[in-house]
Amino acid sequence: MIPEIEKASIPEIKAFQGEKLKEVIAYVTTNSPYYRRLFRQYKILPSDINSLEDLVRIPVTTKEQLQNNNDAFLCVPKSKIIDFVTTSGTLGEPVILGQTDKDLDRLAHNEAISLACSGVDKDDIIQMTTTMDRRFMAGLAYFMGVRKLGAGIIRVGAGIPELQWDTITKFKPTYLIVVPSFLLKLIQYAETHGIDINASGVKGAICIGESLRNQDFSLNVLAQKIKEKWDIELYSTYASTEMSTAFAECSEQQGGHHHPELIIAEILDEDNQPVADGQEGELTITTLGVEAMPLLRFKTGDIVVAHTSPCACGRNTIRLGPVVGRKKQMIKYKGTTLYPPAMDNLLNDFEEVEGYVFEIYHNEIGTDEILIKIASSSADHKLMQAIKDHFRSKLRVSPNIELCPNEEIQKLRMSKLGRKPISVIDKR
């Protein structure tokens, strides 16, 4: 189930996307109050945008602009909205995104080809360990994508290892849709209760919310811990509510593949200009085929590297490497630039650490400080010193560490909407 355009040559993909771009420019010029106003302000005519290279003539769209002008981005009457979703707002209020019937069809198509990219087919049964409620777009996308693909799905929801294993035993799913760290909890439960995890029939996991790989695509510590105990394939997938599109790994597991029919992807520097090949920058997207709330050059806030070499799976699309970090979560600590994913990987080296959160704040002189709150039933001075030394060895800096009860850590890790755990609390 590989769309033909994904196997086309790079020049053919660029030409195809150029035509799709002209369609979305014409659409927002007619239907989007926000972009009509923007085009007037910058004296942009639809005839000015004829190729991907012309994108730089359009100002970027930021999360703050989307939040402050939420309704002005809507291109259809609210009576056409079938499904309402929200994404956490950077200024305190959530951003509302509506989806029409056509948008829901597009979302299902996106997830079907993304799951197929990772090897799922109509004969598989997928156990979904993420929520579908709380206005969470991803859970809805997984369900509709599996249905469109023709596979089976079991909607278990988040948490409760006992229920997850009871479901695995009864229904024999072949794939799990799961946050990777939850796989460790499933492994721990299985070991405690004498369950042979490698006889379960599960052959793979579609992993969301946490990174599985280092920048060279080798398995990171979290993924290694899973694979040491459970012989399953791990596939990364990356998406956001605003772009209604996923980047999913194929069998080669060398980055998340781009869907040219659904989205235009740019990697931009601080001046909103394209970075050189292989350089990291902010992922900026233009949605294609979205009816209710299309976005032009929307800055996602995620720092990534795009890989352009052809993939052995037969696709010629760009591939996104693991997220380096969130732009707003970049930390300048004692002269060193850090992103939380790098610290995640280091803490995962310590089996004694049962849970953690990073608190980032400004000190009395206005510079960044890091406090790592950890939970461990076997913590002592030796462990604390080992963690500090490990950070100093790998990152050249040693943050402050505080021991906390596991209950406190788990409470801190739950986001306000309770849809997925968080590891960073940014108080700056």
Tab-separated table of C-alpha atoms in Angstrom:
chain	number	residue	atom	x	y	z
A	1	MET	CA	0.000	0.000	0.000
A	2	ILE	CA	2.704	2.456	-1.071
A	3	PRO	CA	1.263	5.512	-2.869
A	4	GLU	CA	2.892	5.799	-6.298
A	5	ILE	CA	4.173	9.307	-5.622
A	6	GLU	CA	6.359	7.989	-2.776
A	7	LYS	CA	8.271	5.837	-5.282
A	8	ALA	CA	8.605	8.637	-7.853
A	9	SER	CA	11.898	10.442	-8.446
A	10	ILE	CA	12.791	13.452	-6.300
A	11	PRO	CA	12.212	15.913	-9.211
A	12	GLU	CA	8.808	14.292	-9.841
A	13	ILE	CA	7.892	14.585	-6.154
A	14	LYS	CA	8.893	18.269	-6.132
A	15	ALA	CA	6.840	18.988	-9.263
A	16	PHE	CA	3.853	17.120	-7.807
A	17	GLN	CA	4.070	19.069	-4.571
A	18	GLY	CA	4.400	22.333	-6.487
A	19	GLU	CA	1.041	21.686	-8.149
A	20	LYS	CA	-0.536	20.736	-4.801
A	21	LEU	CA	0.870	23.927	-3.285
A	22	LYS	CA	-0.814	26.063	-5.949
A	23	GLU	CA	-4.118	24.361	-5.097
A	24	VAL	CA	-3.845	25.121	-1.371
A	25	ILE	CA	-2.783	28.733	-2.063
A	26	ALA	CA	-5.872	29.237	-4.220
A	27	TYR	CA	-8.033	27.606	-1.538
A	28	VAL	CA	-6.844	29.711	1.407
A	29	THR	CA	-6.960	32.889	-0.690
A	30	THR	CA	-10.664	32.262	-1.171
A	31	ASN	CA	-11.600	30.756	2.186
A	32	SER	CA	-9.175	31.689	4.989
A	33	PRO	CA	-9.707	35.069	6.687
A	34	TYR	CA	-6.251	34.836	8.261
A	35	TYR	CA	-4.307	34.103	5.074
A	36	ARG	CA	-6.330	36.584	2.997
A	37	ARG	CA	-5.308	39.273	5.473
A	38	LEU	CA	-1.688	38.063	5.486
A	39	PHE	CA	-1.479	38.049	1.677
A	40	ARG	CA	-2.867	41.588	1.505
A	41	GLN	CA	-0.395	42.755	4.132
A	42	TYR	CA	2.600	41.306	2.272
A	43	LYS	CA	1.194	41.954	-1.234
A	44	ILE	CA	1.277	38.258	-2.149
A	45	LEU	CA	-0.755	37.105	-5.143
A	46	PRO	CA	-1.633	33.449	-5.789
A	47	SER	CA	0.197	33.768	-9.118
A	48	ASP	CA	3.395	34.534	-7.178
A	49	ILE	CA	3.549	30.990	-5.752
A	50	ASN	CA	4.301	28.433	-8.463
A	51	SER	CA	6.837	26.028	-6.943
A	52	LEU	CA	8.257	24.853	-3.631
A	53	GLU	CA	11.064	27.393	-4.007
A	54	ASP	CA	8.461	30.179	-3.861
A	55	LEU	CA	7.399	29.135	-0.359
A	56	VAL	CA	10.014	31.449	1.170
A	57	ARG	CA	7.934	34.418	-0.070
A	58	ILE	CA	5.216	33.496	2.451
A	59	PRO	CA	5.760	34.445	6.117
A	60	VAL	CA	5.799	31.510	8.525
A	61	THR	CA	2.841	30.724	10.780
A	62	THR	CA	3.661	30.387	14.477
A	63	LYS	CA	1.824	28.590	17.258
A	64	GLU	CA	1.142	31.963	18.874
A	65	GLN	CA	-0.483	33.272	15.691
A	66	LEU	CA	-2.629	30.168	15.432
A	67	GLN	CA	-3.661	30.590	19.043
A	68	ASN	CA	-4.356	34.323	18.924
A	69	ASN	CA	-6.285	34.120	15.634
A	70	ASN	CA	-7.808	30.667	16.062
A	71	ASP	CA	-11.193	31.256	14.378
A	72	ALA	CA	-9.644	33.266	11.509
A	73	PHE	CA	-7.858	30.121	10.285
A	74	LEU	CA	-11.167	28.301	9.793
A	75	CYS	CA	-12.088	27.932	6.104
A	76	VAL	CA	-15.558	26.404	6.473
A	77	PRO	CA	-18.731	27.240	8.434
A	78	LYS	CA	-18.725	25.634	11.873
A	79	SER	CA	-21.778	23.650	10.792
A	80	LYS	CA	-19.430	21.597	8.567
A	81	ILE	CA	-17.180	20.597	11.465
A	82	ILE	CA	-17.707	16.949	12.374
A	83	ASP	CA	-14.969	16.501	14.967
A	84	PHE	CA	-13.354	19.005	17.335
A	85	VAL	CA	-9.863	18.411	18.696
A	86	THR	CA	-7.506	20.563	20.733
A	87	THR	CA	-3.788	20.872	21.109
A	88	SER	CA	-2.096	22.346	24.179
A	89	GLY	CA	-1.596	26.085	23.723
A	90	THR	CA	1.746	27.768	24.292
A	91	LEU	CA	0.051	30.787	25.901
A	92	GLY	CA	-2.176	28.860	28.294
A	93	GLU	CA	-5.352	28.354	26.239
A	94	PRO	CA	-5.761	25.313	23.979
A	95	VAL	CA	-5.909	25.720	20.206
A	96	ILE	CA	-9.120	24.357	18.686
A	97	LEU	CA	-8.841	22.462	15.414
A	98	GLY	CA	-11.944	21.344	13.561
A	99	GLN	CA	-12.202	18.513	11.060
A	100	THR	CA	-14.772	18.107	8.325
A	101	ASP	CA	-15.950	14.789	6.951
A	102	LYS	CA	-13.362	15.151	4.177
A	103	ASP	CA	-10.631	15.859	6.753
A	104	LEU	CA	-11.535	12.699	8.664
A	105	ASP	CA	-11.229	10.685	5.430
A	106	ARG	CA	-7.807	12.267	4.883
A	107	LEU	CA	-6.780	11.433	8.462
A	108	ALA	CA	-7.812	7.794	7.987
A	109	HIS	CA	-5.878	7.594	4.702
A	110	ASN	CA	-2.794	9.095	6.352
A	111	GLU	CA	-2.822	6.574	9.169
A	112	ALA	CA	-3.566	3.625	6.886
A	113	ILE	CA	-0.540	4.318	4.663
A	114	SER	CA	1.593	5.113	7.727
A	115	LEU	CA	0.736	1.807	9.405
A	116	ALA	CA	1.287	-0.021	6.109
A	117	CYS	CA	4.683	1.690	5.889
A	118	SER	CA	5.574	0.026	9.202
A	119	GLY	CA	4.499	-3.404	7.981
A	120	VAL	CA	0.919	-3.646	9.266
A	121	ASP	CA	-1.526	-5.291	6.843
A	122	LYS	CA	-5.155	-6.431	6.773
A	123	ASP	CA	-4.372	-9.753	8.452
A	124	ASP	CA	-3.012	-8.087	11.594
A	125	ILE	CA	-4.753	-7.292	14.877
A	126	ILE	CA	-3.659	-4.096	16.619
A	127	GLN	CA	-4.020	-3.455	20.337
A	128	MET	CA	-4.344	0.287	21.022
A	129	THR	CA	-2.986	1.248	24.434
A	130	THR	CA	-3.633	4.983	23.910
A	131	THR	CA	-6.785	6.954	24.571
A	132	MET	CA	-9.414	7.910	21.995
A	133	ASP	CA	-11.177	10.363	24.284
A	134	ARG	CA	-10.160	13.771	25.734
A	135	ARG	CA	-10.168	15.362	22.262
A	136	PHE	CA	-7.056	13.353	21.334
A	137	MET	CA	-6.601	13.264	17.551
A	138	ALA	CA	-4.003	10.471	17.479
A	139	GLY	CA	-6.254	7.817	19.039
A	140	LEU	CA	-9.008	8.622	16.554
A	141	ALA	CA	-6.501	8.513	13.685
A	142	TYR	CA	-5.217	5.079	14.716
A	143	PHE	CA	-8.704	3.631	14.929
A	144	MET	CA	-9.819	5.019	11.565
A	145	GLY	CA	-6.521	4.115	9.897
A	146	VAL	CA	-6.663	0.510	11.053
A	147	ARG	CA	-10.291	0.298	9.870
A	148	LYS	CA	-9.377	1.692	6.434
A	149	LEU	CA	-6.463	-0.722	6.206
A	150	GLY	CA	-8.866	-3.600	6.881
A	151	ALA	CA	-7.041	-4.870	9.967
A	152	GLY	CA	-8.537	-5.577	13.386
A	153	ILE	CA	-8.252	-3.256	16.370
A	154	ILE	CA	-8.763	-3.637	20.125
A	155	ARG	CA	-9.385	-0.325	21.936
A	156	VAL	CA	-7.983	-1.025	25.392
A	157	GLY	CA	-6.848	2.498	26.296
A	158	ALA	CA	-3.994	3.713	28.458
A	159	GLY	CA	-2.404	2.041	31.463
A	160	ILE	CA	-3.387	-1.033	33.536
A	161	PRO	CA	-0.811	-3.723	32.615
A	162	GLU	CA	-3.094	-6.472	33.943
A	163	LEU	CA	-5.849	-5.511	31.471
A	164	GLN	CA	-3.339	-5.187	28.641
A	165	TRP	CA	-1.993	-8.684	29.230
A	166	ASP	CA	-5.475	-10.128	29.669
A	167	THR	CA	-6.329	-8.650	26.259
A	168	ILE	CA	-3.127	-9.927	24.649
A	169	THR	CA	-3.868	-13.406	25.977
A	170	LYS	CA	-7.495	-13.395	24.770
A	171	PHE	CA	-7.227	-11.680	21.381
A	172	LYS	CA	-3.638	-12.430	20.276
A	173	PRO	CA	-2.810	-9.015	18.737
A	174	THR	CA	0.177	-8.882	16.414
A	175	TYR	CA	1.002	-5.197	16.981
A	176	LEU	CA	0.683	-2.756	19.854
A	177	ILE	CA	0.253	1.014	19.516
A	178	VAL	CA	2.070	2.185	22.612
A	179	VAL	CA	4.299	4.698	24.384
A	180	PRO	CA	7.691	2.877	24.518
A	181	SER	CA	8.301	3.309	28.257
A	182	PHE	CA	4.972	1.550	28.897
A	183	LEU	CA	6.442	-1.537	27.204
A	184	LEU	CA	8.895	-1.732	30.109
A	185	LYS	CA	5.940	-1.817	32.518
A	186	LEU	CA	4.349	-4.602	30.478
A	187	ILE	CA	7.633	-6.526	30.602
A	188	GLN	CA	7.902	-6.019	34.368
A	189	TYR	CA	4.318	-7.216	34.905
A	190	ALA	CA	4.910	-10.266	32.706
A	191	GLU	CA	8.079	-11.228	34.599
A	192	THR	CA	6.326	-10.835	37.960
A	193	HIS	CA	3.360	-12.974	36.858
A	194	GLY	CA	5.186	-15.678	34.911
A	195	ILE	CA	4.039	-14.610	31.433
A	196	ASP	CA	6.259	-15.661	28.532
A	197	ILE	CA	6.271	-12.404	26.574
A	198	ASN	CA	8.025	-13.911	23.566
A	199	ALA	CA	5.253	-16.490	23.196
A	200	SER	CA	2.539	-13.813	23.190
A	201	GLY	CA	2.246	-13.499	19.400
A	202	VAL	CA	3.055	-9.787	19.430
A	203	LYS	CA	5.563	-9.163	16.643
A	204	GLY	CA	5.835	-5.379	16.630
A	205	ALA	CA	5.039	-2.094	18.344
A	206	ILE	CA	4.088	1.218	16.736
A	207	CYS	CA	5.690	3.593	19.223
A	208	ILE	CA	4.548	7.137	19.941
A	209	GLY	CA	5.519	10.011	22.186
A	210	GLU	CA	9.102	8.950	22.989
A	211	SER	CA	12.198	8.440	20.878
A	212	LEU	CA	13.538	4.973	20.122
A	213	ARG	CA	16.700	5.904	18.271
A	214	ASN	CA	19.813	7.981	18.357
A	215	GLN	CA	20.544	10.390	15.528
A	216	ASP	CA	22.443	7.658	13.641
A	217	PHE	CA	19.288	5.470	13.909
A	218	SER	CA	20.887	3.029	16.336
A	219	LEU	CA	18.634	1.976	19.206
A	220	ASN	CA	18.776	4.288	22.207
A	221	VAL	CA	18.950	2.982	25.767
A	222	LEU	CA	15.157	2.798	26.173
A	223	ALA	CA	14.765	0.703	23.017
A	224	GLN	CA	17.702	-1.513	23.967
A	225	LYS	CA	16.093	-2.277	27.329
A	226	ILE	CA	12.886	-3.307	25.574
A	227	LYS	CA	14.631	-5.441	22.955
A	228	GLU	CA	16.785	-7.212	25.557
A	229	LYS	CA	13.635	-8.734	27.035
A	230	TRP	CA	11.033	-8.688	24.246
A	231	ASP	CA	11.947	-9.836	20.751
A	232	ILE	CA	9.654	-7.506	18.813
A	233	GLU	CA	10.182	-4.914	16.100
A	234	LEU	CA	9.965	-1.298	17.251
A	235	TYR	CA	8.729	1.358	14.823
A	236	SER	CA	8.902	5.079	15.530
A	237	THR	CA	6.147	7.399	14.362
A	238	TYR	CA	6.016	11.184	14.582
A	239	ALA	CA	2.995	13.445	14.140
A	240	SER	CA	1.225	16.482	15.536
A	241	THR	CA	-2.397	17.560	15.768
A	242	GLU	CA	-1.796	20.667	13.662
A	243	MET	CA	-0.443	18.791	10.654
A	244	SER	CA	-2.870	15.836	10.747
A	245	THR	CA	-0.136	13.757	9.145
A	246	ALA	CA	2.348	11.161	10.383
A	247	PHE	CA	5.951	10.350	9.534
A	248	ALA	CA	6.314	6.596	10.046
A	249	GLU	CA	9.302	4.257	9.873
A	250	CYS	CA	9.430	1.507	7.274
A	251	SER	CA	11.124	-1.893	7.583
A	252	GLU	CA	14.540	-0.246	7.192
A	253	GLN	CA	13.959	1.864	10.338
A	254	GLN	CA	16.018	4.755	9.036
A	255	GLY	CA	13.665	7.630	9.836
A	256	GLY	CA	10.009	8.548	9.403
A	257	HIS	CA	8.842	8.726	5.770
A	258	HIS	CA	7.193	11.827	4.352
A	259	HIS	CA	3.799	11.553	2.567
A	260	PRO	CA	4.089	14.033	-0.366
A	261	GLU	CA	0.361	13.976	-1.132
A	262	LEU	CA	-0.500	15.143	2.403
A	263	ILE	CA	2.144	17.606	3.540
A	264	ILE	CA	5.052	19.821	2.463
A	265	ALA	CA	7.981	19.716	4.872
A	266	GLU	CA	10.694	22.336	5.269
A	267	ILE	CA	13.598	22.401	7.721
A	268	LEU	CA	14.282	26.041	8.598
A	269	ASP	CA	16.972	27.957	10.460
A	270	GLU	CA	16.514	30.842	12.911
A	271	ASP	CA	15.942	33.218	9.972
A	272	ASN	CA	13.208	30.989	8.494
A	273	GLN	CA	15.436	29.966	5.604
A	274	PRO	CA	16.017	26.336	4.506
A	275	VAL	CA	19.023	24.700	6.166
A	276	ALA	CA	21.695	22.848	4.202
A	277	ASP	CA	21.163	19.119	3.627
A	278	GLY	CA	21.860	17.080	6.735
A	279	GLN	CA	21.690	20.064	9.092
A	280	GLU	CA	19.247	20.321	11.963
A	281	GLY	CA	16.496	22.929	11.924
A	282	GLU	CA	12.860	23.503	12.838
A	283	LEU	CA	10.309	21.343	11.039
A	284	THR	CA	7.887	23.657	9.247
A	285	ILE	CA	4.892	22.206	7.421
A	286	THR	CA	2.256	23.140	4.870
A	287	THR	CA	-0.790	20.872	4.925
A	288	LEU	CA	-2.243	19.551	1.664
A	289	GLY	CA	-5.845	18.474	1.207
A	290	VAL	CA	-7.071	19.857	4.550
A	291	GLU	CA	-10.502	21.463	4.261
A	292	ALA	CA	-11.341	22.989	7.647
A	293	MET	CA	-8.075	24.542	8.823
A	294	PRO	CA	-5.174	24.325	6.347
A	295	LEU	CA	-1.852	25.773	7.483
A	296	LEU	CA	0.939	27.398	5.458
A	297	ARG	CA	4.529	27.179	6.672
A	298	PHE	CA	3.488	26.274	10.214
A	299	LYS	CA	6.458	26.081	12.584
A	300	THR	CA	6.054	22.946	14.685
A	301	GLY	CA	8.700	23.828	17.278
A	302	ASP	CA	10.478	20.486	16.725
A	303	ILE	CA	14.177	20.470	15.818
A	304	VAL	CA	14.942	17.644	13.361
A	305	VAL	CA	17.309	16.519	10.611
A	306	ALA	CA	15.906	15.466	7.215
A	307	HIS	CA	17.560	12.624	5.290
A	308	THR	CA	17.271	12.708	1.498
A	309	SER	CA	19.060	9.566	0.305
A	310	PRO	CA	16.814	6.921	-1.335
A	311	CYS	CA	15.523	4.293	1.078
A	312	ALA	CA	16.029	0.571	0.505
A	313	CYS	CA	12.262	0.103	0.911
A	314	GLY	CA	11.695	1.706	-2.519
A	315	ARG	CA	10.479	5.116	-1.356
A	316	ASN	CA	12.306	8.258	-2.460
A	317	THR	CA	10.654	10.587	0.053
A	318	ILE	CA	12.625	12.481	2.669
A	319	ARG	CA	12.898	10.850	6.077
A	320	LEU	CA	12.879	12.647	9.410
A	321	GLY	CA	15.376	11.557	12.023
A	322	PRO	CA	14.516	11.430	15.737
A	323	VAL	CA	13.422	14.759	17.178
A	324	VAL	CA	16.540	16.475	18.542
A	325	GLY	CA	14.391	18.544	20.877
A	326	ARG	CA	11.691	21.161	21.192
A	327	LYS	CA	12.883	24.619	20.208
A	328	LYS	CA	11.169	26.172	23.237
A	329	GLN	CA	12.799	23.564	25.497
A	330	MET	CA	16.355	24.325	24.400
A	331	ILE	CA	18.449	24.855	27.528
A	332	LYS	CA	21.602	26.932	27.733
A	333	TYR	CA	23.186	25.442	30.841
A	334	LYS	CA	26.637	26.550	31.994
A	335	GLY	CA	27.601	27.387	28.424
A	336	THR	CA	26.309	24.105	26.954
A	337	THR	CA	23.237	23.807	24.734
A	338	LEU	CA	21.021	20.893	25.812
A	339	TYR	CA	17.710	19.362	24.766
A	340	PRO	CA	15.684	17.100	27.105
A	341	PRO	CA	15.884	13.973	24.841
A	342	ALA	CA	19.647	13.836	25.422
A	343	MET	CA	19.026	13.787	29.188
A	344	ASP	CA	16.309	11.135	28.765
A	345	ASN	CA	18.832	8.814	27.170
A	346	LEU	CA	21.309	9.256	30.019
A	347	LEU	CA	18.780	8.559	32.789
A	348	ASN	CA	17.610	5.441	30.977
A	349	ASP	CA	21.105	4.027	31.615
A	350	PHE	CA	20.196	3.657	35.308
A	351	GLU	CA	17.840	0.779	36.110
A	352	GLU	CA	17.500	2.113	39.679
A	353	VAL	CA	15.671	5.218	38.391
A	354	GLU	CA	11.980	4.334	38.378
A	355	GLY	CA	10.681	7.701	37.172
A	356	TYR	CA	11.815	11.262	36.626
A	357	VAL	CA	10.930	14.755	35.459
A	358	PHE	CA	13.122	17.680	34.447
A	359	GLU	CA	12.281	21.095	35.836
A	360	ILE	CA	13.791	24.001	33.888
A	361	TYR	CA	13.745	27.471	35.420
A	362	HIS	CA	15.650	30.749	35.559
A	363	ASN	CA	17.892	31.362	38.564
A	364	GLU	CA	18.323	34.655	40.375
A	365	ILE	CA	20.681	36.000	37.697
A	366	GLY	CA	18.358	35.019	34.825
A	367	THR	CA	20.234	32.024	33.403
A	368	ASP	CA	18.840	28.510	32.876
A	369	GLU	CA	18.873	25.974	35.702
A	370	ILE	CA	17.957	22.277	35.617
A	371	LEU	CA	16.538	20.251	38.498
A	372	ILE	CA	16.061	16.525	37.901
A	373	LYS	CA	13.486	14.969	40.209
A	374	ILE	CA	13.886	11.199	40.350
A	375	ALA	CA	12.101	8.333	42.052
A	376	SER	CA	14.109	5.323	43.161
A	377	SER	CA	13.519	2.751	45.883
A	378	SER	CA	17.258	2.056	46.077
A	379	ALA	CA	18.632	5.594	45.887
A	380	ASP	CA	21.678	6.521	47.923
A	381	HIS	CA	24.553	8.994	47.721
A	382	LYS	CA	26.465	6.600	45.455
A	383	LEU	CA	23.640	6.522	42.876
A	384	MET	CA	23.227	10.289	42.933
A	385	GLN	CA	26.949	10.767	42.382
A	386	ALA	CA	26.987	8.183	39.582
A	387	ILE	CA	24.195	10.064	37.772
A	388	LYS	CA	26.042	13.376	38.158
A	389	ASP	CA	29.277	11.836	36.882
A	390	HIS	CA	27.471	10.259	33.930
A	391	PHE	CA	25.988	13.618	32.929
A	392	ARG	CA	29.353	15.327	33.324
A	393	SER	CA	31.019	12.656	31.179
A	394	LYS	CA	28.469	12.696	28.352
A	395	LEU	CA	27.151	16.279	28.359
A	396	ARG	CA	29.981	18.150	30.139
A	397	VAL	CA	27.582	19.514	32.789
A	398	SER	CA	26.060	18.158	35.988
A	399	PRO	CA	22.522	19.299	36.928
A	400	ASN	CA	20.939	19.377	40.371
A	401	ILE	CA	19.170	16.171	41.442
A	402	GLU	CA	16.376	15.725	43.987
A	403	LEU	CA	14.954	12.425	45.254
A	404	CYS	CA	11.123	12.334	45.348
A	405	PRO	CA	8.429	9.710	46.052
A	406	ASN	CA	7.333	7.805	42.954
A	407	GLU	CA	3.728	8.979	43.478
A	408	GLU	CA	4.855	12.604	43.238
A	409	ILE	CA	6.820	11.924	40.046
A	410	GLN	CA	3.868	10.176	38.399
A	411	LYS	CA	1.571	13.054	39.314
A	412	LEU	CA	4.005	15.561	37.807
A	413	ARG	CA	4.320	13.471	34.631
A	414	MET	CA	0.633	13.677	33.823
A	415	SER	CA	-0.194	16.614	31.555
A	416	LYS	CA	-3.180	18.853	32.320
A	417	LEU	CA	-5.259	17.051	29.701
A	418	GLY	CA	-3.986	13.662	30.876
A	419	ARG	CA	-3.440	12.415	27.315
A	420	LYS	CA	0.206	11.442	27.522
A	421	PRO	CA	2.986	11.630	30.101
A	422	ILE	CA	5.432	14.520	30.103
A	423	SER	CA	9.033	14.579	31.257
A	424	VAL	CA	9.748	18.329	31.092
A	425	ILE	CA	8.240	21.077	33.246
A	426	ASP	CA	9.462	24.380	31.844
A	427	LYS	CA	8.998	27.240	34.349
A	428	ARG	CA	10.945	29.861	32.399
